[in-house]
C-alpha atoms as a printed R data frame, in Angstrom:
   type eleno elety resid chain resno       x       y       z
1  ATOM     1    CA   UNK     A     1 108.385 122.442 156.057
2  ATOM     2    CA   UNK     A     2 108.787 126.532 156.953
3  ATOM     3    CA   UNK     A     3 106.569 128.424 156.265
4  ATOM     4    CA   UNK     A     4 107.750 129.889 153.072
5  ATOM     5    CA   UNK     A     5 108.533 126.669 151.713
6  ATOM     6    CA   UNK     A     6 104.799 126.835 151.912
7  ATOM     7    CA   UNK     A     7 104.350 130.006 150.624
8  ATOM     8    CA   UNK     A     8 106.463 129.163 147.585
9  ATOM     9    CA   UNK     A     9 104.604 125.858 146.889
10 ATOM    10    CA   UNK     A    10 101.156 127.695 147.038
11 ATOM    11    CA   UNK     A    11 102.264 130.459 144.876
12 ATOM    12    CA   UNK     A    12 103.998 127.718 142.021
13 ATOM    13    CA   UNK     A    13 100.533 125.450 142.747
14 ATOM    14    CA   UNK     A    14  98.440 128.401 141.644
15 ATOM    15    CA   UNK     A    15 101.012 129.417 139.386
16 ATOM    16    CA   UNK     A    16 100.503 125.923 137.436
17 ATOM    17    CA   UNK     A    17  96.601 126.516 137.760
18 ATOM    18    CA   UNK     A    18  97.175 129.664 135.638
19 ATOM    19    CA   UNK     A    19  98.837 128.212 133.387
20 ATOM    20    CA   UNK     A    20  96.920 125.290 132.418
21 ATOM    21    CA   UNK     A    21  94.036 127.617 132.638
22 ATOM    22    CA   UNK     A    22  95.561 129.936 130.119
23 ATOM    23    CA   UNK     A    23  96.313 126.982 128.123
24 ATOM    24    CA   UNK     A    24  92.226 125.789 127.923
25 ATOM    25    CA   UNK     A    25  91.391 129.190 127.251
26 ATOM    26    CA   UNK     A    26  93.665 129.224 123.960
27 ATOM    27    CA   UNK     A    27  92.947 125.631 123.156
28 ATOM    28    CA   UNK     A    28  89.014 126.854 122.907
29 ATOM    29    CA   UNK     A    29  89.895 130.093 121.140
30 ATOM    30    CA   UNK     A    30  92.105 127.906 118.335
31 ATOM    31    CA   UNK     A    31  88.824 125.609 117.975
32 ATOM    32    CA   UNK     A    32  86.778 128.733 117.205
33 ATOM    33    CA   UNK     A    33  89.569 129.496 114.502
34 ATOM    34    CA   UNK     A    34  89.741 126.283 112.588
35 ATOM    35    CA   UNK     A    35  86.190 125.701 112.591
36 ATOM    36    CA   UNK     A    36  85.942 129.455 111.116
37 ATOM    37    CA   UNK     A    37  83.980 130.776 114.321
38 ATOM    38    CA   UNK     A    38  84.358 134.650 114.799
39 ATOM    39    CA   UNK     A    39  84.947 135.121 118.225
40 ATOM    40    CA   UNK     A    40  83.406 138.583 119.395
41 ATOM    41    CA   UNK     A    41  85.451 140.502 121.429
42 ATOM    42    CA   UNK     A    42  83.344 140.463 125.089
43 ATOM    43    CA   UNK     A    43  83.309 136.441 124.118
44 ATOM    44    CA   UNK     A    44  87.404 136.480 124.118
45 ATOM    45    CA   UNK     A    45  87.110 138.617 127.326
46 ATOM    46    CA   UNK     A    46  85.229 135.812 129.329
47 ATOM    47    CA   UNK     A    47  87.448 132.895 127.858
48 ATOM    48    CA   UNK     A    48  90.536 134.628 128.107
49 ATOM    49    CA   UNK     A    49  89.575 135.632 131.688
50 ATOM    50    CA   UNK     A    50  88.109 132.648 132.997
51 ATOM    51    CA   UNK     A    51  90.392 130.677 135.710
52 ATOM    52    CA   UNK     A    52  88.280 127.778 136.416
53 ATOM    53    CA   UNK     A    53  89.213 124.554 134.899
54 ATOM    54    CA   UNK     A    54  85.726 122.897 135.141
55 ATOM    55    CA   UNK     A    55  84.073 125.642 133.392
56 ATOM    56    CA   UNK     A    56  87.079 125.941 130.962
57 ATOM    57    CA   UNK     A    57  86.792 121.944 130.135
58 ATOM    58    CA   UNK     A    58  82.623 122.466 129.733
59 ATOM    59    CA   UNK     A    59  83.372 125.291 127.224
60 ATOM    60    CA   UNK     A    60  86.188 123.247 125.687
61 ATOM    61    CA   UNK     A    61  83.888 120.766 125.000
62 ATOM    62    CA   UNK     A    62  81.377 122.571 123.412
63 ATOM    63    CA   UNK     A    63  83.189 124.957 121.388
64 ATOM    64    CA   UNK     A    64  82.974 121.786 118.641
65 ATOM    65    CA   UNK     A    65  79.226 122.481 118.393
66 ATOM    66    CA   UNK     A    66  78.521 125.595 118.466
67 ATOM    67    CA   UNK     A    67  77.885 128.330 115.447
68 ATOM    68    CA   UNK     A    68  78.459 131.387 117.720
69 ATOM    69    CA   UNK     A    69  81.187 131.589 120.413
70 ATOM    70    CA   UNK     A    70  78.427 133.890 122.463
71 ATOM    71    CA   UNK     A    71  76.385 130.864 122.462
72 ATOM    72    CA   UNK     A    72  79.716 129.530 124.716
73 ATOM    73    CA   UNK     A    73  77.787 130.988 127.749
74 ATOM    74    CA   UNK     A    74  74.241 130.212 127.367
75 ATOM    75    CA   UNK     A    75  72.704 127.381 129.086
């Protein structure tokens, strides 16, 4: 493998990260919207912004039951 076939497979591997990450960050705003949750706007900062897939999942998860999306971030 050359090196920029390595290059390009990083890049499309982190590429694919975003992604999926973008896609847990929506999935946990549209659970905020269907259970009638206003999500404040420094709240939709940190979801929208966050890249990690473990801390997206944990916030997935308890987006179902929670009252506040600020309580998203509280331990």
């Amino acid at each position: 493998m050359t090196t920029a076939d390595m290059l390009r497979a990083e890049g499309e591997a982190r590429g694919e990260a975003r992604g999926e990450a973008r896609g847990k960050a929506e999935g946990i705003l549209v659970v905020f919207e269907q259970r009638g949750i206003d999500v404040d706007e420094r709240s939709r900062e940190l979801i929208e912004s966050c890249t990690d897939l473990d801390t997206l999942n944990g916030w997935f998860r308890r987006a179902f039951k929670l009252d506040k999306a600020s309580d998203l971030f509280e331990e």
